[in-house]
PDB file of C-alpha atoms in Angstrom:
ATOM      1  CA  UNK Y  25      88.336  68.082 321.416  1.00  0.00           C
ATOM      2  CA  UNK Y  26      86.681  64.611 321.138  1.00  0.00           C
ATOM      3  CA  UNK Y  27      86.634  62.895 323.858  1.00  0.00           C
ATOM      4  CA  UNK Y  28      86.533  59.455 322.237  1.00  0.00           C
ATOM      5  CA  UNK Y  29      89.041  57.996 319.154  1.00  0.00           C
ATOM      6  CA  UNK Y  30      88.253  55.414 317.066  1.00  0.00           C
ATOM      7  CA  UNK Y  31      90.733  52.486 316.466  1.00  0.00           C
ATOM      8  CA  UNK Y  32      91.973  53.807 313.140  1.00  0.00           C
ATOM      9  CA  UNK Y  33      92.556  57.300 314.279  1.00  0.00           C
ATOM     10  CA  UNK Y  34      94.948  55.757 317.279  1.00  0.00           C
ATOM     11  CA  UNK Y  35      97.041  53.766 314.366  1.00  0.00           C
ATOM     12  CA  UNK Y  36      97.481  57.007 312.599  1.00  0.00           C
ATOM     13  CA  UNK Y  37      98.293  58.745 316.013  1.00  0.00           C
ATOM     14  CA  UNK Y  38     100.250  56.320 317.117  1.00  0.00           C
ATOM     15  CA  UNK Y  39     102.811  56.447 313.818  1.00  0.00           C
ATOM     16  CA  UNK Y  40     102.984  59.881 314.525  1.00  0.00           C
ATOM     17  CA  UNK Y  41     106.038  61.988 315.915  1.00  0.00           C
ATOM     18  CA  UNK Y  42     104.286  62.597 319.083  1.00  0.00           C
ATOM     19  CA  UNK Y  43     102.276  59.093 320.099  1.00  0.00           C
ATOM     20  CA  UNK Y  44      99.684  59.606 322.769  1.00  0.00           C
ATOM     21  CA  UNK Y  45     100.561  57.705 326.410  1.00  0.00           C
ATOM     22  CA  UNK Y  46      98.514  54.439 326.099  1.00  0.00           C
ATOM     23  CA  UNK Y  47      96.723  53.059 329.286  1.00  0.00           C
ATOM     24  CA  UNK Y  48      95.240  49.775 329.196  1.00  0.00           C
ATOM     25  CA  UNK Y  49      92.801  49.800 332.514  1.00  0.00           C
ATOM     26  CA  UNK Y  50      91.194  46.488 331.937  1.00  0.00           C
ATOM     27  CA  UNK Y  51      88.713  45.825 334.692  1.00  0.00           C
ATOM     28  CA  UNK Y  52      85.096  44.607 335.430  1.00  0.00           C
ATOM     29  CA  UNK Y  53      82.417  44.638 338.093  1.00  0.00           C
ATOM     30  CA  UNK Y  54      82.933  41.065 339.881  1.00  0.00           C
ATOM     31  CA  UNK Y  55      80.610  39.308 342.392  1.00  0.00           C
ATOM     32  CA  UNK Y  56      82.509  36.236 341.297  1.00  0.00           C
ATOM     33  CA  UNK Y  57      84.610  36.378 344.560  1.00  0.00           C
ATOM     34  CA  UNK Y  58      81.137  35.615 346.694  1.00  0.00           C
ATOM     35  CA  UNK Y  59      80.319  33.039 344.699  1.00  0.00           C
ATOM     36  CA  UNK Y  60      83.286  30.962 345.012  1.00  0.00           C
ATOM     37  CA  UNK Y  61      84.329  31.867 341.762  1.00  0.00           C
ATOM     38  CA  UNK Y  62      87.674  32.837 340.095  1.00  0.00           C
ATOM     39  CA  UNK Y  63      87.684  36.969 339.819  1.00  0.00           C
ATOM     40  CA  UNK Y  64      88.646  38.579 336.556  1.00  0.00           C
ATOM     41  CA  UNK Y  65      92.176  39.173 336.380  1.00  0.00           C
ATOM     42  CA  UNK Y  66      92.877  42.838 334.322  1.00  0.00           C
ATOM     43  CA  UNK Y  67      96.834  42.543 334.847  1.00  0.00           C
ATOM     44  CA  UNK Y  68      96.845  38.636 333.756  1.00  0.00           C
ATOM     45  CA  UNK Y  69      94.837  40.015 330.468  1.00  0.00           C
ATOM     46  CA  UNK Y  70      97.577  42.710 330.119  1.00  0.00           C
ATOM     47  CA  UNK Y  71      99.724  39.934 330.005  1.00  0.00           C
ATOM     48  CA  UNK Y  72      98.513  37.410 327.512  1.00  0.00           C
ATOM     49  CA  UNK Y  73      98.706  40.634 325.155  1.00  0.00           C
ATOM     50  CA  UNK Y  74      97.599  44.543 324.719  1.00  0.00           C
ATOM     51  CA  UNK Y  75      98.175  47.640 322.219  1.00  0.00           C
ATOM     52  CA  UNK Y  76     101.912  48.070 321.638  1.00  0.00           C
ATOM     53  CA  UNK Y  77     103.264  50.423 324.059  1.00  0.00           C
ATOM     54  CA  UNK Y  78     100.260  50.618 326.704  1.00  0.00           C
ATOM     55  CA  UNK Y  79     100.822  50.708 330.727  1.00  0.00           C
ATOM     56  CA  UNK Y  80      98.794  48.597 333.052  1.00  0.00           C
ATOM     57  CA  UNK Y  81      96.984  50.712 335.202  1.00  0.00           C
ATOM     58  CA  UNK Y  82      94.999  49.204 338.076  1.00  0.00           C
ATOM     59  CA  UNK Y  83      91.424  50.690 338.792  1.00  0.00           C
ATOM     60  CA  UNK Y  84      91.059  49.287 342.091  1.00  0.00           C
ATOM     61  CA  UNK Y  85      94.263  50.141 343.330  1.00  0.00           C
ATOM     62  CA  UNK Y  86      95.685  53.113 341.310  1.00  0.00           C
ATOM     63  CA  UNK Y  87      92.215  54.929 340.375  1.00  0.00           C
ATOM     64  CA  UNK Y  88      90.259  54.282 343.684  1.00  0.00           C
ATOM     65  CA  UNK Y  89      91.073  54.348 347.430  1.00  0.00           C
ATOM     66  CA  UNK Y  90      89.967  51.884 349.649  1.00  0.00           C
ATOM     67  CA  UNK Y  91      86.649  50.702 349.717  1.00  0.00           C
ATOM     68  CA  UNK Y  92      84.367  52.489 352.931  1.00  0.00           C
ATOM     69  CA  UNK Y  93      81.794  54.923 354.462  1.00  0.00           C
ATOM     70  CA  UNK Y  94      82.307  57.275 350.756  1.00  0.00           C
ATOM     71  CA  UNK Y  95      81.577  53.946 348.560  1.00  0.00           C
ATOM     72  CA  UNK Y  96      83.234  50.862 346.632  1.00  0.00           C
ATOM     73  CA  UNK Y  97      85.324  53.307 344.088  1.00  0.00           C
ATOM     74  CA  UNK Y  98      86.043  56.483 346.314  1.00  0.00           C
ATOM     75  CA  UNK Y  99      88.430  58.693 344.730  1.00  0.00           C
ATOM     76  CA  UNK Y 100      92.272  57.883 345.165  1.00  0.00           C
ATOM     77  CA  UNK Y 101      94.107  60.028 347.198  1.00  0.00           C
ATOM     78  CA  UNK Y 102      95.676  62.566 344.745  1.00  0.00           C
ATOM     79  CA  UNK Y 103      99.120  62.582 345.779  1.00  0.00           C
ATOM     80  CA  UNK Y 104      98.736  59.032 344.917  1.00  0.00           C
ATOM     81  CA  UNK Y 105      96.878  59.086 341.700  1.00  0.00           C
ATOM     82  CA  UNK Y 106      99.484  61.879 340.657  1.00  0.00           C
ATOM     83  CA  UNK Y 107     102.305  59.364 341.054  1.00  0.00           C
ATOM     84  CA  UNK Y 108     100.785  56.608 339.482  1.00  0.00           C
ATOM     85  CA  UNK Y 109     100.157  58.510 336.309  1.00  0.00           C
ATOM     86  CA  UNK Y 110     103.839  59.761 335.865  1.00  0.00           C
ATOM     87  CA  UNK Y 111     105.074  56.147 336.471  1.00  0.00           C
ATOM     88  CA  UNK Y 112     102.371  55.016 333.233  1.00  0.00           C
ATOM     89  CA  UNK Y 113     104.304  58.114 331.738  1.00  0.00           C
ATOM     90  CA  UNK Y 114     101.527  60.786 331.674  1.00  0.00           C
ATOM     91  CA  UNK Y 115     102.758  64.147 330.999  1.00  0.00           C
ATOM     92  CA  UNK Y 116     100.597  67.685 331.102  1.00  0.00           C
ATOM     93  CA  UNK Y 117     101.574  68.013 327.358  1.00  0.00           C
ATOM     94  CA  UNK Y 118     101.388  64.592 325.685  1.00  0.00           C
ATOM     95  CA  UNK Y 119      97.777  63.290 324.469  1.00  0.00           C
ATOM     96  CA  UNK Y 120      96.735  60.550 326.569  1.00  0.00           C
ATOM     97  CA  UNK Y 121      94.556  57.792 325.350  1.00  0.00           C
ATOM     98  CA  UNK Y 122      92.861  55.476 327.356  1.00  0.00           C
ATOM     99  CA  UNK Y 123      91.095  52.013 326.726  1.00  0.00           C
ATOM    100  CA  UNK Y 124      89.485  48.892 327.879  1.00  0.00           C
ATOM    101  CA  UNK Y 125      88.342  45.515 327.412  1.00  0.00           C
ATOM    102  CA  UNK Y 126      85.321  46.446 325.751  1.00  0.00           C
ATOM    103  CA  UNK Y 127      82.614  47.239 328.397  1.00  0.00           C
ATOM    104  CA  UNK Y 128      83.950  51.053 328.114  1.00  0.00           C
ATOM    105  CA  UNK Y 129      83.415  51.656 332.138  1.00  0.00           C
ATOM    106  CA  UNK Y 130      87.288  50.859 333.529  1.00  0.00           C
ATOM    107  CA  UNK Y 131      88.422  53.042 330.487  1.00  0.00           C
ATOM    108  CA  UNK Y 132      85.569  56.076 331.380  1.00  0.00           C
ATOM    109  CA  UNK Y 133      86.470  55.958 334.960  1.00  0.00           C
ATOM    110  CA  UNK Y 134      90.643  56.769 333.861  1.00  0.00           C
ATOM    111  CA  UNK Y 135      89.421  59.104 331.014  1.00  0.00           C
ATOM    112  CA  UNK Y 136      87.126  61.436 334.079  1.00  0.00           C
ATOM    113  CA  UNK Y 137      90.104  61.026 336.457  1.00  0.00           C
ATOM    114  CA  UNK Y 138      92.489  62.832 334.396  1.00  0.00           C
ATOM    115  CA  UNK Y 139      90.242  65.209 333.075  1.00  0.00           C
ATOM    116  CA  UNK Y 140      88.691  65.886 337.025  1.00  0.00           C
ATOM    117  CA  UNK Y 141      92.634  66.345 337.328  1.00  0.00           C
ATOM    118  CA  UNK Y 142      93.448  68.785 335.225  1.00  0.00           C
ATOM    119  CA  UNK Y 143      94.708  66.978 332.095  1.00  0.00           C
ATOM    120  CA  UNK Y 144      93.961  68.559 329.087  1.00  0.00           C
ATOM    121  CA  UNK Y 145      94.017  66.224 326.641  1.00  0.00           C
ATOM    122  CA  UNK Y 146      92.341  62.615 327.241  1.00  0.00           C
ATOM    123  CA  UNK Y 147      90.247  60.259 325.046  1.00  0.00           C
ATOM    124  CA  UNK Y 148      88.807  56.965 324.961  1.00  0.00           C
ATOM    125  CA  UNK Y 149      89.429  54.213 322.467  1.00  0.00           C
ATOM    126  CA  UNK Y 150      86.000  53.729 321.099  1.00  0.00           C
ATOM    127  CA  UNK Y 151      84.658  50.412 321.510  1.00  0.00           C
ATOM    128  CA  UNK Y 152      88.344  49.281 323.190  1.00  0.00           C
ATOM    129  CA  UNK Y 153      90.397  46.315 322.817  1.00  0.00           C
ATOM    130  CA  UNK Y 154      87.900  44.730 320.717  1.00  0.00           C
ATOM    131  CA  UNK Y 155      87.913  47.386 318.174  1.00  0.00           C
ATOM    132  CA  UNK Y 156      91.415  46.911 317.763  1.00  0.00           C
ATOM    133  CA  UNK Y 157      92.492  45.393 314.623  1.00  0.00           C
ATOM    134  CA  UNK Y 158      96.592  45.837 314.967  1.00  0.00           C
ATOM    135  CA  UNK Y 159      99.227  43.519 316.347  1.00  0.00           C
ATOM    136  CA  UNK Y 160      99.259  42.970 320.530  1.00  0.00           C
ATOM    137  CA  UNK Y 161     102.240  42.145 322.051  1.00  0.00           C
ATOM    138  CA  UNK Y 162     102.858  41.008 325.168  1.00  0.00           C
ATOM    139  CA  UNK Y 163     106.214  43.212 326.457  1.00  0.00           C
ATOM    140  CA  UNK Y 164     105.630  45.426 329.102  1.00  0.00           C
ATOM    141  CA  UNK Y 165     107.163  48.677 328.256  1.00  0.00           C
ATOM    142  CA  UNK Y 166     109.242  50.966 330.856  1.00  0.00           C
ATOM    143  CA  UNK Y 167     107.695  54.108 329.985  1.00  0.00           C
ATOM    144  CA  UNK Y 168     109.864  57.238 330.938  1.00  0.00           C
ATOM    145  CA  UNK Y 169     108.583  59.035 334.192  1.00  0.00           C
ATOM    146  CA  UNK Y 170     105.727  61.734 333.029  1.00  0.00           C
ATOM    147  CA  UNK Y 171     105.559  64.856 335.007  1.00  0.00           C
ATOM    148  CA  UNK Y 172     101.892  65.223 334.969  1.00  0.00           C
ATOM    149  CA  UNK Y 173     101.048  66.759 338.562  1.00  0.00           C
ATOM    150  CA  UNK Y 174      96.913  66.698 339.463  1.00  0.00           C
ATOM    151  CA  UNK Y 175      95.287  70.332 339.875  1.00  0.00           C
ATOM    152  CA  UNK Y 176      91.784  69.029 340.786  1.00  0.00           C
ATOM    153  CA  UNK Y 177      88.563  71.134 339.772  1.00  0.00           C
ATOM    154  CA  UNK Y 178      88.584  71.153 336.092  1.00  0.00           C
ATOM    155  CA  UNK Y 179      85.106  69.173 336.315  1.00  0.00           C
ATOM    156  CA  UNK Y 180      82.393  68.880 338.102  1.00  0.00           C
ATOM    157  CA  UNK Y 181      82.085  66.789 341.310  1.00  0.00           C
ATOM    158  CA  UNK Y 182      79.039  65.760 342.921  1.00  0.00           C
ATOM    159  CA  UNK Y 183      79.099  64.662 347.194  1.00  0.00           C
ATOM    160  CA  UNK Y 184      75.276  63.333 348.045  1.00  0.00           C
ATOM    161  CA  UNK Y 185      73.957  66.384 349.215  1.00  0.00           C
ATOM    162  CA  UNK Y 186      74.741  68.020 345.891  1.00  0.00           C
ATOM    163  CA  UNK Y 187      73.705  64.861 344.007  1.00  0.00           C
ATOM    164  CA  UNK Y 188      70.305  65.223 346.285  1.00  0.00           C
ATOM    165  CA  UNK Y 189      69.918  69.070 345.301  1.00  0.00           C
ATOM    166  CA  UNK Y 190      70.606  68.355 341.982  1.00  0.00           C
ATOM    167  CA  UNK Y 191      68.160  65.447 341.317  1.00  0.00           C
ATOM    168  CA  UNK Y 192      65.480  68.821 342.428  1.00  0.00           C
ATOM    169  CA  UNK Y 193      66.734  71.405 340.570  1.00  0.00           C
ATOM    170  CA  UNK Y 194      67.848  69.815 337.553  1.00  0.00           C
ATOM    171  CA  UNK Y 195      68.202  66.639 336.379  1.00  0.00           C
ATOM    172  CA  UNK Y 196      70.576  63.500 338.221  1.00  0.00           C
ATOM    173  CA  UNK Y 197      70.761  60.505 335.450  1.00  0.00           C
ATOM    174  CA  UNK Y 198      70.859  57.227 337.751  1.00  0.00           C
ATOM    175  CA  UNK Y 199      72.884  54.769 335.119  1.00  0.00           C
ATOM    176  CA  UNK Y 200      72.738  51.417 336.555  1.00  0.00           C
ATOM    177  CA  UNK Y 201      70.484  48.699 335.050  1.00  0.00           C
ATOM    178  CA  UNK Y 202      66.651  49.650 335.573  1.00  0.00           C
ATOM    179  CA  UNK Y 203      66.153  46.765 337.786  1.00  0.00           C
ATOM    180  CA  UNK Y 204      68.622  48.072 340.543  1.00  0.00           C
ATOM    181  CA  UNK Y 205      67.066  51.599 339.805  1.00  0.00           C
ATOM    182  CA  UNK Y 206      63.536  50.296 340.692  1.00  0.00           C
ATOM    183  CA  UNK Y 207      64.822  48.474 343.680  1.00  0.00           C
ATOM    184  CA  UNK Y 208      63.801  45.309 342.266  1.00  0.00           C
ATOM    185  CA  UNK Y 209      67.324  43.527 342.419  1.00  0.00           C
ATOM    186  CA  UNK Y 210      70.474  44.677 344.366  1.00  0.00           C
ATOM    187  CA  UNK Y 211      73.025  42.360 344.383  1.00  0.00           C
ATOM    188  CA  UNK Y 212      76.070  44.678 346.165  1.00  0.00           C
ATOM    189  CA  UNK Y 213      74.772  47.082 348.379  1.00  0.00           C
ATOM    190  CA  UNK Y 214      72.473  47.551 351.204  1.00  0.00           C
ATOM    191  CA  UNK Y 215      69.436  48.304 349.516  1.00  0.00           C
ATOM    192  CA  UNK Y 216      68.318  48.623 346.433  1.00  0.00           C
ATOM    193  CA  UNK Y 217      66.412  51.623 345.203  1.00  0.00           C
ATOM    194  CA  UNK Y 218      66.889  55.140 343.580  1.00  0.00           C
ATOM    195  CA  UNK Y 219      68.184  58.742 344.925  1.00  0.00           C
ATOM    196  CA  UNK Y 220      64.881  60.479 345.158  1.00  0.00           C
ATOM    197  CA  UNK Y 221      64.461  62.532 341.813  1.00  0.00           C
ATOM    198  CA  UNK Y 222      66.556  60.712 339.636  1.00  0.00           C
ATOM    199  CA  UNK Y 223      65.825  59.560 336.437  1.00  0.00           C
ATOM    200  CA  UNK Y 224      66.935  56.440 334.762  1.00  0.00           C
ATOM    201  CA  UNK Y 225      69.507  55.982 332.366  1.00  0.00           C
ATOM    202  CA  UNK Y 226      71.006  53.307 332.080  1.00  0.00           C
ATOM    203  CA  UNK Y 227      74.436  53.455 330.723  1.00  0.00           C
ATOM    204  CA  UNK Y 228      74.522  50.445 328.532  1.00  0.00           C
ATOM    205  CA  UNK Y 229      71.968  52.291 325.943  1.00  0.00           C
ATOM    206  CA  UNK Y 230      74.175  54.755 325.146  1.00  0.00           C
ATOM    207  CA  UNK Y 231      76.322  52.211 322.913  1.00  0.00           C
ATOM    208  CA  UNK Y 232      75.215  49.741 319.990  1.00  0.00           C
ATOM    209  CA  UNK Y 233      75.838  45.855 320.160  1.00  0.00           C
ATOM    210  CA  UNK Y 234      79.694  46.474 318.894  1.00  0.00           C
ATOM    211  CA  UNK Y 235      80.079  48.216 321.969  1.00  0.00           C
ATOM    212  CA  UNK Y 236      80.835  51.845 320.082  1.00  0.00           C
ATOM    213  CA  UNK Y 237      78.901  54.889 321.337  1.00  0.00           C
ATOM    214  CA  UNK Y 238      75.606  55.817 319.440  1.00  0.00           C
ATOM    215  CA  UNK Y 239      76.232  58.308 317.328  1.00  0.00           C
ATOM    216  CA  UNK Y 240      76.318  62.324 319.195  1.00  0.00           C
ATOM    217  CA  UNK Y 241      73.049  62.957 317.493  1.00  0.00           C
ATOM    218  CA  UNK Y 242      71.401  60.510 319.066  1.00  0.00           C
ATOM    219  CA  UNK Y 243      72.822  60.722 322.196  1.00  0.00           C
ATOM    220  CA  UNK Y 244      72.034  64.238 322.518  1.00  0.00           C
ATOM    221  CA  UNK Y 245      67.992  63.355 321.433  1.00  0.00           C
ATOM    222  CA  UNK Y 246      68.343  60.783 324.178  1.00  0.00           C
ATOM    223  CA  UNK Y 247      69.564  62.908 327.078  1.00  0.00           C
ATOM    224  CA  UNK Y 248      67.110  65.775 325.869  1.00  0.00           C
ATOM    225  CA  UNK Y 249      64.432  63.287 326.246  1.00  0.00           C
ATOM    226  CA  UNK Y 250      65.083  62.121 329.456  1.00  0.00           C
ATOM    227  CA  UNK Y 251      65.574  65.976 330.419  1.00  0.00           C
ATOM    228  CA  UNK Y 252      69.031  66.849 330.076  1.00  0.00           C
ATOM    229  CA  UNK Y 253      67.590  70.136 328.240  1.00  0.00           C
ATOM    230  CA  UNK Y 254      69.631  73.939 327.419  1.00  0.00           C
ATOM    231  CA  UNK Y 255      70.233  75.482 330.926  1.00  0.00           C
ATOM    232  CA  UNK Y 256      69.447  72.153 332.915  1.00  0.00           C
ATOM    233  CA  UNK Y 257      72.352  71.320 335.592  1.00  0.00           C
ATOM    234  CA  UNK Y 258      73.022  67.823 335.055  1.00  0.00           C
ATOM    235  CA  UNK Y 259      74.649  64.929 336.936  1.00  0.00           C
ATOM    236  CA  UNK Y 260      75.194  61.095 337.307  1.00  0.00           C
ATOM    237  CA  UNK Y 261      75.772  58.209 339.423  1.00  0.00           C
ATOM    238  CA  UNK Y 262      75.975  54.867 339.413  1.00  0.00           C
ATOM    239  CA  UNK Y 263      76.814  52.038 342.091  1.00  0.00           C
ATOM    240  CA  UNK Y 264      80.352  53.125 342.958  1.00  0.00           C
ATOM    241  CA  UNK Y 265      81.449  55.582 340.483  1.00  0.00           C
ATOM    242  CA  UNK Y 266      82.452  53.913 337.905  1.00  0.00           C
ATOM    243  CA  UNK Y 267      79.814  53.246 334.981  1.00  0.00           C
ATOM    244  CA  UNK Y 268      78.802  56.787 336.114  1.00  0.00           C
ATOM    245  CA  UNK Y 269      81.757  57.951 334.368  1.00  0.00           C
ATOM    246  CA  UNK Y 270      80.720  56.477 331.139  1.00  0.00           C
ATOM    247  CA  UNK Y 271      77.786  58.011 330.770  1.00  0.00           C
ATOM    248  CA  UNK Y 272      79.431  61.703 331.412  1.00  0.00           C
ATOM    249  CA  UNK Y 273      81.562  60.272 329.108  1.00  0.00           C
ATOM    250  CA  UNK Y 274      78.558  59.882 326.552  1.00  0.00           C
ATOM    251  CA  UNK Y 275      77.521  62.681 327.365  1.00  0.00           C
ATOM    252  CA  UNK Y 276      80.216  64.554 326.813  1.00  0.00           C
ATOM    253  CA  UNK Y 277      79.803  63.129 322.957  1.00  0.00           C
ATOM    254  CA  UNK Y 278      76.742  64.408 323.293  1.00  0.00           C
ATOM    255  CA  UNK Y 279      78.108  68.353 323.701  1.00  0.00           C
ATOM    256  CA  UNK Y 280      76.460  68.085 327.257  1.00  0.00           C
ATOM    257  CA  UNK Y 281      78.689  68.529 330.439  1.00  0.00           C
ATOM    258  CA  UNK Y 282      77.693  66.187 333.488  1.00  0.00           C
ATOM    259  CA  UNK Y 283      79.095  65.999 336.875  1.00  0.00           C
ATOM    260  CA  UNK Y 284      79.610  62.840 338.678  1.00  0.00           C
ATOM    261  CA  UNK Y 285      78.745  61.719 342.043  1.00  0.00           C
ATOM    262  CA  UNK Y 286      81.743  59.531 342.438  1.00  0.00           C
ATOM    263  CA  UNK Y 287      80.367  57.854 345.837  1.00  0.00           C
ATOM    264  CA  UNK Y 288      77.362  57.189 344.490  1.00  0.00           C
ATOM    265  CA  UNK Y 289      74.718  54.197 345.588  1.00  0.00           C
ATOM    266  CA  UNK Y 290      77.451  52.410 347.557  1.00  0.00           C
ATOM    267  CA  UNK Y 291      77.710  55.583 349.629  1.00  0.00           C
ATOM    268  CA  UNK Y 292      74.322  57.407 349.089  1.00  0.00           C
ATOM    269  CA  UNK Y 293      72.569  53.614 350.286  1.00  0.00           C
ATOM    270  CA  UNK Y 294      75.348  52.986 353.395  1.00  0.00           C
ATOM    271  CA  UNK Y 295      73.707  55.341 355.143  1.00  0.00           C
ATOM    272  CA  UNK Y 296      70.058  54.838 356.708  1.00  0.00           C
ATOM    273  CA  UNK Y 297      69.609  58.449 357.200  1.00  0.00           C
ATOM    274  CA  UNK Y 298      69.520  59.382 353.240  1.00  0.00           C
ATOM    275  CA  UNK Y 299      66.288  58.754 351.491  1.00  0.00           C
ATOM    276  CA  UNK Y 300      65.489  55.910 349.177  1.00  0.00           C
ATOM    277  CA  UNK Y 301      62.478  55.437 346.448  1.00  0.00           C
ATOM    278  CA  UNK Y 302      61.399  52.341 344.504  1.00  0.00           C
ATOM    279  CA  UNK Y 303      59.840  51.615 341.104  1.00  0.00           C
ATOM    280  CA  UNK Y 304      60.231  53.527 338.277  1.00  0.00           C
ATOM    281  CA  UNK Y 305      59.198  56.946 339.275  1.00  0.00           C
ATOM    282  CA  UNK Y 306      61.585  59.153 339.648  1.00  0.00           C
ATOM    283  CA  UNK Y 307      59.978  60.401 343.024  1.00  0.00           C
TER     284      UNK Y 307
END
């Protein structure tokens, strides 16, 4: 199964006798609030107008727990999660498809989720909202209650000590912008720097200026060249967990299963104990 759909492929779906559950999980990375600025609002864009028949789902609140010692996005508590998702109307046997305002990261972080949960059957809308060329409306649908019930383990999950391992005896993609890799900016967290090992990737080269992913081809020559090779265990991280998931997500296009260390820097860098290198070797 694919784990992306384009925008014509969810038209057809969605005229079909079984439509997929739609989440809209509108979202982005804001320092905005520090700067005295106005934070983006994801539920007042769900508002002024989304895909026909999509749920609000909230990634702070509904696909995170609190903020802490494991990170800015630390997984939500499951019982939680669970509940949230058969409010939205997620069931174990109904396609779910999942999107975003574009950036692909809010929409990635729902899409591992449910698939680190146990649902079966999850994509993301390629390129999101933007890609969109049907109506919006601005209605919010009352979805009937889902039964989908989370059974964790179906993918990998990375805590630091297994990110740490795996950065030695494989490969651990670091997907945040090379500057915050090579510790030469760090605008969030404590300090700025790399997991020792890790090799940069940064996420936002795994998509063209539409915002689409490059093509699997591609993406496979670019994760083989960076070391993602047959037999190699591979992982990711990010700053908090959450652009992480969009680059298992392109690799998953790729053919190549990650797993993700959801704490990631925010955790990995709270602590003074844990290691940190600079610059742009890996080591």
């Amino acid at each position: 199964m694919n784990a992306i759909i384009s925008a014509p492929e969810l038209t057809s779906d969605l005229a079909g006798a079984t439509p997929p559950v739609l989440l809209d999980i509108r979202w982005q990375l804001s320092v905005a609030k520090a700067a005295g600025e106005t934070p983006f609002d994801g539920r007042a864009e769900y508002a002024a107008g989304h895909i026909p028949g999509a749920v609000y789902v909230d990634l702070d609140q509904e696909l995170a727990s609190a903020a802490g010692a494991r990170g800015r996005h630390p997984l939500p508590d499951t019982a939680r999660f669970g509940a949230a998702m058969r409010r939205a109307g997620v069931s174990a046997d109904r396609a779910v498809v999942v999107y975003d305002g574009g950036q692909g990261w809010a929409a990635a972080r729902a899409w591992w989720l449910l698939r680190w949960a146990g649902h079966p059957d999850v994509r993301v809308l390629d390129g999101g909202l933007p890609s969109w060329e049907g109506p919006l409306e601005t209605d919010v649908p009352t979805p009937a209650e889902g039964d989908f019930t989370p059974e964790p383990g179906t993918v990998r999950l990375l805590d630091a000590d297994g990110a740490a391992a795996l950065a030695r005896s494989g490969v651990l993609f670091d997907a945040r912008a090379g500057e915050r890799y090579r510790g030469e900016v760090e605008p969030i967290d404590r300090v700025g720097g790399h997991i020792p090992g890790a090799v940069s990737a940064p996420t936002n080269e795994n998509v063209g200026t539409d915002g689409r992913f490059l093509p699997a081809e591609e993406l496979a020559a670019r994760f083989k060249s960076l070391g993602a090779t047959e037999g190699t265990g591979v992982g990711v991280y990010c700053g908090s967990g959450v652009s992480g998931a969009h680059e298992v997500l392109a690799l998953a296009v790729a053919g190549i299963p990650a797993g993700l260390y959801v704490g990631s820097w925010s955790e990995w860098s709270a602590d003074p104990e844990r290691p940190v290198a600079v610059g742009p070797d890996p080591q």
